[in-house]
Amino acid sequence: MTAAKYFGEEKLEDAIYAIYLRKVRYVSPSNIELSDDRTLDIKKHGISVDNTDHLQWETIRERIIRAGTLQKLVECLISDDMLMDSRHFNVFFATYRCFATCSNVLELLLQRYVSLEMNSLVIGKAKAATLQCSLRSVIMCWLEMYPEDFNEPSSDFSTLMRLIEFGRIHKISDMRTKARQLRETYKRQVMDGRYLAQIPSMEQYVFNTGYDAPDFDTCVQRANMFDIGKENCVQIAEQLTFWDAELFKELLPQQCQGCVWNKRNKLGPETVYTVRATIDQFNAVVQKVMTSIVLPDCRSDFRAKIIAKWIDVARVYLNINIGLVP
């Protein structure tokens, strides 16, 4: 498929579209039906009809929504071919938190589903069924890819309850089952310590590796020792890289958006808990470096050796992380 060429914008009352032109293979129409007048004219003048079309390429016009009202953006999640638009899906659900809430978007999707059911005789049962199937796919993909959007303990998971009830009324078993599973999972997390319990901590990792509780304090003391005479820069850098990787695997990209981060004080710090975990880890490492350098009664030559070792650790750490970048 050839690359699309940007042509311009199309502005409507409720949306702005980007227009692209794409060159594609031309498909010749088969079994062309001629009108009665055209058939009589051909017979009268003895004109031969050649249905062979020698056109090889044609230019088609693609329209991609760039901005619009919330209702229009939700409507465009289903493309003109009545299937889920995966490109618009990824963009919309990665950014909609800037201007809408989970419940607003869900209500628009469910309202459209109901309207298709009510107007199936007007638009055709087959078309309505296809569109409803695509809407179910959108909701299921949303539940799979962004389940944390439905984690609303302050409202007793009202959005998930809405989905469960909707699935029961309209007999959508997969949606109902998925929503119920998410609700049970989040309710257990609330009882076990809420969001931060999902992020692994160093203590959890140490215990999971098989250390006994009585030996834990000894292990921590041994880990806190920073021997400048020991050539273990690679080991320290690998440990830092390992822990950063564990945190970044849990990081939710949507929590990195400025609109979400700026609302952390209003909505609560738990709305950005994965970002907080990475920041806390960074601050802990910085504090460790600072406290190891600014020691009381520390000679200048000894402090210089500590700084030199941290520089060596940082250099190895950088090389390891550069090697991990694809």
CSV table of C-alpha atoms in Angstrom, one decimal:
chain,number,residue,atom,x,y,z
A,1,MET,CA,0.0,0.0,0.0
A,2,THR,CA,1.4,3.4,-1.0
A,3,ALA,CA,1.8,6.2,1.5
A,4,ALA,CA,-1.0,8.7,1.9
A,5,LYS,CA,-0.4,12.3,0.9
A,6,TYR,CA,-1.9,15.1,3.1
A,7,PHE,CA,-4.3,17.1,1.0
A,8,GLY,CA,-6.0,19.5,3.5
A,9,GLU,CA,-8.6,19.9,6.1
A,10,GLU,CA,-12.4,19.6,6.1
A,11,LYS,CA,-14.2,21.6,8.7
A,12,LEU,CA,-17.7,20.7,9.8
A,13,GLU,CA,-19.8,22.0,12.6
A,14,ASP,CA,-18.9,19.3,15.0
A,15,ALA,CA,-15.6,18.0,13.7
A,16,ILE,CA,-12.4,18.8,11.8
A,17,TYR,CA,-11.1,16.1,9.4
A,18,ALA,CA,-7.7,15.7,7.9
A,19,ILE,CA,-8.0,14.7,4.2
A,20,TYR,CA,-5.4,12.3,2.7
A,21,LEU,CA,-5.1,11.0,-0.9
A,22,ARG,CA,-3.9,7.5,-1.4
A,23,LYS,CA,-3.0,5.8,-4.7
A,24,VAL,CA,-4.3,2.2,-4.8
A,25,ARG,CA,-4.8,-0.5,-7.3
A,26,TYR,CA,-7.9,-0.1,-9.4
A,27,VAL,CA,-10.5,-2.9,-9.2
A,28,SER,CA,-12.5,-3.1,-12.3
A,29,PRO,CA,-16.2,-3.5,-11.7
A,30,SER,CA,-17.7,-6.7,-13.1
A,31,ASN,CA,-21.1,-7.3,-14.7
A,32,ILE,CA,-21.8,-3.7,-15.5
A,33,GLU,CA,-25.5,-3.3,-16.0
A,34,LEU,CA,-26.5,-0.9,-18.8
A,35,SER,CA,-29.7,1.1,-18.8
A,36,ASP,CA,-32.5,0.2,-21.3
A,37,ASP,CA,-31.9,3.4,-23.3
A,38,ARG,CA,-28.2,2.7,-23.5
A,39,THR,CA,-28.9,-1.0,-24.6
A,40,LEU,CA,-31.2,0.1,-27.4
A,41,ASP,CA,-28.7,2.7,-28.6
A,42,ILE,CA,-26.0,0.1,-28.8
A,43,LYS,CA,-28.1,-2.3,-30.8
A,44,LYS,CA,-29.4,0.4,-33.2
A,45,HIS,CA,-25.9,1.6,-34.1
A,46,GLY,CA,-24.2,-1.7,-33.9
A,47,ILE,CA,-21.7,-0.5,-31.3
A,48,SER,CA,-19.5,-3.2,-29.7
A,49,VAL,CA,-19.1,-3.1,-26.0
A,50,ASP,CA,-15.7,-3.8,-24.5
A,51,ASN,CA,-15.9,-4.4,-20.7
A,52,THR,CA,-12.2,-4.7,-20.4
A,53,ASP,CA,-10.9,-1.8,-18.2
A,54,HIS,CA,-7.3,-0.9,-18.7
A,55,LEU,CA,-7.1,1.5,-15.7
A,56,GLN,CA,-4.5,0.2,-13.2
A,57,TRP,CA,-4.4,2.9,-10.5
A,58,GLU,CA,-6.9,5.2,-8.9
A,59,THR,CA,-6.7,7.8,-6.1
A,60,ILE,CA,-9.0,7.5,-3.1
A,61,ARG,CA,-9.8,10.0,-0.5
A,62,GLU,CA,-9.4,9.2,3.2
A,63,ARG,CA,-10.8,11.2,6.0
A,64,ILE,CA,-9.3,11.0,9.5
A,65,ILE,CA,-10.9,12.9,12.3
A,66,ARG,CA,-8.5,15.4,13.9
A,67,ALA,CA,-10.7,17.2,16.4
A,68,GLY,CA,-14.4,17.3,17.3
A,69,THR,CA,-17.1,17.1,19.9
A,70,LEU,CA,-17.0,14.2,22.3
A,71,GLN,CA,-20.0,12.7,20.7
A,72,LYS,CA,-18.4,12.9,17.2
A,73,LEU,CA,-15.1,11.4,18.5
A,74,VAL,CA,-16.9,8.5,20.0
A,75,GLU,CA,-18.9,8.0,16.9
A,76,CYS,CA,-15.8,7.8,14.8
A,77,LEU,CA,-14.5,4.9,16.8
A,78,ILE,CA,-16.5,2.9,14.2
A,79,SER,CA,-15.2,3.5,10.7
A,80,ASP,CA,-17.2,3.8,7.5
A,81,ASP,CA,-16.8,0.1,6.8
A,82,MET,CA,-18.7,-0.5,10.1
A,83,LEU,CA,-15.6,-1.9,11.9
A,84,MET,CA,-13.6,-0.6,14.8
A,85,ASP,CA,-11.1,2.0,13.7
A,86,SER,CA,-8.0,0.7,15.5
A,87,ARG,CA,-6.0,3.9,14.7
A,88,HIS,CA,-8.6,6.2,16.2
A,89,PHE,CA,-9.2,3.9,19.1
A,90,ASN,CA,-5.5,4.0,20.2
A,91,VAL,CA,-5.4,7.8,19.9
A,92,PHE,CA,-8.7,8.5,21.6
A,93,PHE,CA,-8.4,6.2,24.6
A,94,ALA,CA,-4.8,7.4,25.2
A,95,THR,CA,-5.9,11.0,25.4
A,96,TYR,CA,-9.6,11.3,26.2
A,97,ARG,CA,-8.9,11.9,29.9
A,98,CYS,CA,-7.9,15.5,29.1
A,99,PHE,CA,-11.5,16.4,28.2
A,100,ALA,CA,-13.9,13.7,29.3
A,101,THR,CA,-14.5,11.1,32.0
A,102,CYS,CA,-14.8,7.3,31.8
A,103,SER,CA,-18.6,7.4,32.5
A,104,ASN,CA,-19.2,10.1,29.8
A,105,VAL,CA,-17.6,8.0,27.1
A,106,LEU,CA,-19.2,4.8,28.3
A,107,GLU,CA,-22.7,6.3,28.3
A,108,LEU,CA,-22.3,7.6,24.7
A,109,LEU,CA,-21.2,4.1,23.6
A,110,LEU,CA,-24.1,2.4,25.4
A,111,GLN,CA,-26.6,5.0,24.1
A,112,ARG,CA,-25.5,4.3,20.5
A,113,TYR,CA,-25.9,0.6,21.1
A,114,VAL,CA,-29.4,1.0,22.3
A,115,SER,CA,-30.3,3.4,19.5
A,116,LEU,CA,-29.2,0.9,16.9
A,117,GLU,CA,-31.4,-1.7,18.5
A,118,MET,CA,-34.4,0.6,18.5
A,119,ASN,CA,-33.8,1.7,14.8
A,120,SER,CA,-32.8,-1.7,13.4
A,121,LEU,CA,-35.9,-1.7,11.1
A,122,VAL,CA,-35.0,1.6,9.7
A,123,ILE,CA,-31.3,1.1,9.0
A,124,GLY,CA,-31.5,-2.7,8.4
A,125,LYS,CA,-31.1,-5.5,10.9
A,126,ALA,CA,-27.9,-6.8,9.3
A,127,LYS,CA,-26.2,-3.3,9.4
A,128,ALA,CA,-27.4,-2.7,13.0
A,129,ALA,CA,-26.1,-6.1,14.1
A,130,THR,CA,-22.7,-5.4,12.5
A,131,LEU,CA,-22.4,-1.9,14.2
A,132,GLN,CA,-23.5,-3.4,17.6
A,133,CYS,CA,-20.8,-6.0,17.3
A,134,SER,CA,-18.2,-3.3,16.5
A,135,LEU,CA,-19.4,-1.3,19.6
A,136,ARG,CA,-19.0,-4.4,21.8
A,137,SER,CA,-15.5,-4.8,20.4
A,138,VAL,CA,-14.6,-1.2,21.3
A,139,ILE,CA,-15.9,-1.7,24.9
A,140,MET,CA,-14.1,-5.1,25.3
A,141,CYS,CA,-10.8,-3.7,24.0
A,142,TRP,CA,-11.2,-0.7,26.4
A,143,LEU,CA,-11.7,-3.1,29.3
A,144,GLU,CA,-8.7,-5.1,28.2
A,145,MET,CA,-6.2,-2.3,27.5
A,146,TYR,CA,-7.3,0.3,30.0
A,147,PRO,CA,-8.9,-1.5,32.9
A,148,GLU,CA,-7.6,1.1,35.4
A,149,ASP,CA,-10.1,3.6,33.9
A,150,PHE,CA,-12.9,1.7,35.7
A,151,ASN,CA,-11.1,1.6,39.1
A,152,GLU,CA,-13.4,4.0,41.0
A,153,PRO,CA,-13.6,2.9,44.6
A,154,SER,CA,-15.0,6.3,45.7
A,155,SER,CA,-18.2,5.7,43.7
A,156,ASP,CA,-18.3,2.0,44.6
A,157,PHE,CA,-17.3,1.1,41.0
A,158,SER,CA,-20.5,2.6,39.5
A,159,THR,CA,-19.2,2.4,36.0
A,160,LEU,CA,-18.5,-1.3,36.2
A,161,MET,CA,-21.9,-1.8,37.8
A,162,ARG,CA,-23.4,0.0,34.8
A,163,LEU,CA,-21.7,-2.3,32.5
A,164,ILE,CA,-22.7,-5.4,34.4
A,165,GLU,CA,-26.4,-4.3,34.4
A,166,PHE,CA,-26.2,-3.4,30.7
A,167,GLY,CA,-24.7,-6.7,29.9
A,168,ARG,CA,-27.5,-8.5,31.8
A,169,ILE,CA,-30.3,-6.6,30.1
A,170,HIS,CA,-29.0,-6.9,26.6
A,171,LYS,CA,-27.6,-10.5,27.2
A,172,ILE,CA,-23.9,-9.6,26.4
A,173,SER,CA,-22.3,-12.3,28.5
A,174,ASP,CA,-18.6,-11.5,27.7
A,175,MET,CA,-18.9,-7.9,28.7
A,176,ARG,CA,-20.8,-8.7,31.8
A,177,THR,CA,-18.3,-11.4,32.9
A,178,LYS,CA,-15.3,-9.1,32.2
A,179,ALA,CA,-16.8,-6.2,34.2
A,180,ARG,CA,-17.7,-8.5,37.1
A,181,GLN,CA,-14.1,-9.9,37.2
A,182,LEU,CA,-12.6,-6.4,37.2
A,183,ARG,CA,-14.9,-5.2,40.0
A,184,GLU,CA,-14.0,-8.2,42.2
A,185,THR,CA,-10.3,-7.6,41.5
A,186,TYR,CA,-10.5,-3.9,42.4
A,187,LYS,CA,-12.5,-4.6,45.5
A,188,ARG,CA,-9.9,-7.0,46.8
A,189,GLN,CA,-7.2,-4.4,46.1
A,190,VAL,CA,-9.1,-1.9,48.2
A,191,MET,CA,-9.2,-4.3,51.1
A,192,ASP,CA,-5.5,-5.2,50.7
A,193,GLY,CA,-4.2,-1.6,50.6
A,194,ARG,CA,-5.6,-0.1,47.5
A,195,TYR,CA,-3.5,1.0,44.5
A,196,LEU,CA,0.0,1.1,45.9
A,197,ALA,CA,-0.3,-2.6,46.8
A,198,GLN,CA,-0.1,-3.4,43.1
A,199,ILE,CA,3.4,-1.9,42.7
A,200,PRO,CA,6.1,-4.2,43.8
A,201,SER,CA,8.4,-3.0,46.6
A,202,MET,CA,11.9,-4.0,47.5
A,203,GLU,CA,10.7,-5.7,50.7
A,204,GLN,CA,8.2,-7.8,48.7
A,205,TYR,CA,10.9,-8.8,46.3
A,206,VAL,CA,13.4,-9.8,49.0
A,207,PHE,CA,10.8,-12.0,50.8
A,208,ASN,CA,9.7,-13.6,47.5
A,209,THR,CA,13.2,-14.7,46.8
A,210,GLY,CA,13.3,-16.9,49.8
A,211,TYR,CA,14.9,-14.9,52.6
A,212,ASP,CA,13.6,-15.6,56.1
A,213,ALA,CA,12.1,-12.8,58.1
A,214,PRO,CA,14.7,-13.0,60.9
A,215,ASP,CA,17.5,-12.6,58.3
A,216,PHE,CA,15.9,-9.6,56.6
A,217,ASP,CA,17.5,-6.9,58.8
A,218,THR,CA,20.9,-8.4,58.2
A,219,CYS,CA,20.3,-8.5,54.5
A,220,VAL,CA,19.3,-4.8,54.5
A,221,GLN,CA,22.4,-3.8,56.5
A,222,ARG,CA,24.6,-5.7,54.1
A,223,ALA,CA,22.9,-4.2,51.1
A,224,ASN,CA,23.3,-0.7,52.5
A,225,MET,CA,27.0,-1.1,52.8
A,226,PHE,CA,28.9,0.9,50.2
A,227,ASP,CA,32.5,-0.4,50.0
A,228,ILE,CA,34.6,1.9,47.8
A,229,GLY,CA,37.4,-0.6,47.7
A,230,LYS,CA,35.2,-3.3,46.2
A,231,GLU,CA,35.0,-3.6,42.4
A,232,ASN,CA,31.2,-4.1,42.2
A,233,CYS,CA,30.1,-1.2,40.0
A,234,VAL,CA,28.6,-3.6,37.5
A,235,GLN,CA,26.6,-5.4,40.2
A,236,ILE,CA,25.2,-2.1,41.6
A,237,ALA,CA,24.3,-0.8,38.1
A,238,GLU,CA,22.6,-4.1,37.3
A,239,GLN,CA,20.6,-4.0,40.5
A,240,LEU,CA,19.4,-0.5,39.8
A,241,THR,CA,18.5,-1.4,36.2
A,242,PHE,CA,16.6,-4.5,37.4
A,243,TRP,CA,14.5,-2.4,39.8
A,244,ASP,CA,13.9,0.4,37.3
A,245,ALA,CA,12.7,-2.3,34.8
A,246,GLU,CA,10.2,-3.7,37.3
A,247,LEU,CA,8.7,-0.2,37.9
A,248,PHE,CA,8.6,0.8,34.2
A,249,LYS,CA,6.7,-2.5,33.4
A,250,GLU,CA,4.0,-1.3,35.8
A,251,LEU,CA,4.0,2.3,34.5
A,252,LEU,CA,0.7,3.4,32.9
A,253,PRO,CA,1.4,5.8,30.0
A,254,GLN,CA,-1.9,7.8,30.5
A,255,GLN,CA,-0.8,8.7,34.0
A,256,CYS,CA,2.2,10.5,32.5
A,257,GLN,CA,0.0,13.0,30.7
A,258,GLY,CA,0.1,16.6,32.0
A,259,CYS,CA,-3.7,16.8,32.4
A,260,VAL,CA,-3.7,13.8,34.7
A,261,TRP,CA,-0.6,14.7,36.7
A,262,ASN,CA,-1.9,18.3,37.3
A,263,LYS,CA,-5.1,16.9,38.9
A,264,ARG,CA,-3.3,14.6,41.3
A,265,ASN,CA,-3.9,16.9,44.3
A,266,LYS,CA,-7.6,17.3,43.4
A,267,LEU,CA,-8.4,13.7,42.5
A,268,GLY,CA,-5.9,12.2,44.9
A,269,PRO,CA,-2.4,10.9,44.5
A,270,GLU,CA,-3.6,7.4,43.7
A,271,THR,CA,-4.6,8.6,40.2
A,272,VAL,CA,-0.9,8.7,39.4
A,273,TYR,CA,0.4,5.8,41.6
A,274,THR,CA,2.6,4.2,38.9
A,275,VAL,CA,4.3,7.5,38.2
A,276,ARG,CA,4.8,8.2,41.9
A,277,ALA,CA,6.5,4.8,42.3
A,278,THR,CA,9.1,5.6,39.7
A,279,ILE,CA,9.6,9.1,41.2
A,280,ASP,CA,10.0,7.6,44.7
A,281,GLN,CA,12.6,5.2,43.4
A,282,PHE,CA,14.5,8.0,41.7
A,283,ASN,CA,14.4,10.1,44.8
A,284,ALA,CA,15.6,7.1,47.0
A,285,VAL,CA,18.6,6.6,44.7
A,286,VAL,CA,19.5,10.3,44.7
A,287,GLN,CA,19.2,10.4,48.5
A,288,LYS,CA,21.4,7.4,48.8
A,289,VAL,CA,24.1,9.0,46.7
A,290,MET,CA,23.9,12.3,48.6
A,291,THR,CA,24.0,10.7,52.0
A,292,SER,CA,27.0,8.6,51.1
A,293,ILE,CA,28.9,11.6,49.9
A,294,VAL,CA,27.9,14.1,52.6
A,295,LEU,CA,29.1,12.1,55.6
A,296,PRO,CA,30.1,13.7,58.9
A,297,ASP,CA,33.8,13.6,59.7
A,298,CYS,CA,34.6,12.4,56.2
A,299,ARG,CA,38.0,13.2,54.9
A,300,SER,CA,38.3,14.9,51.5
A,301,ASP,CA,40.3,12.1,49.9
A,302,PHE,CA,37.7,9.5,51.1
A,303,ARG,CA,34.8,11.6,49.8
A,304,ALA,CA,36.5,11.9,46.4
A,305,LYS,CA,36.8,8.1,46.2
A,306,ILE,CA,33.0,7.8,46.9
A,307,ILE,CA,32.2,10.3,44.2
A,308,ALA,CA,34.5,8.5,41.8
A,309,LYS,CA,32.8,5.2,42.5
A,310,TRP,CA,29.3,6.7,41.9
A,311,ILE,CA,30.5,8.1,38.6
A,312,ASP,CA,31.7,4.7,37.6
A,313,VAL,CA,28.4,3.2,38.6
A,314,ALA,CA,26.5,5.8,36.6
A,315,ARG,CA,28.7,5.1,33.6
A,316,VAL,CA,28.1,1.4,33.7
A,317,TYR,CA,24.4,2.0,34.3
A,318,LEU,CA,24.2,4.2,31.2
A,319,ASN,CA,25.9,1.6,29.1
A,320,ILE,CA,23.5,-1.1,30.3
A,321,ASN,CA,20.4,1.0,29.5
A,322,ILE,CA,21.7,2.1,26.1
A,323,GLY,CA,22.2,-1.6,25.3
A,324,LEU,CA,18.6,-2.3,26.3
A,325,VAL,CA,17.1,0.3,23.9
A,326,PRO,CA,16.0,-1.5,20.7
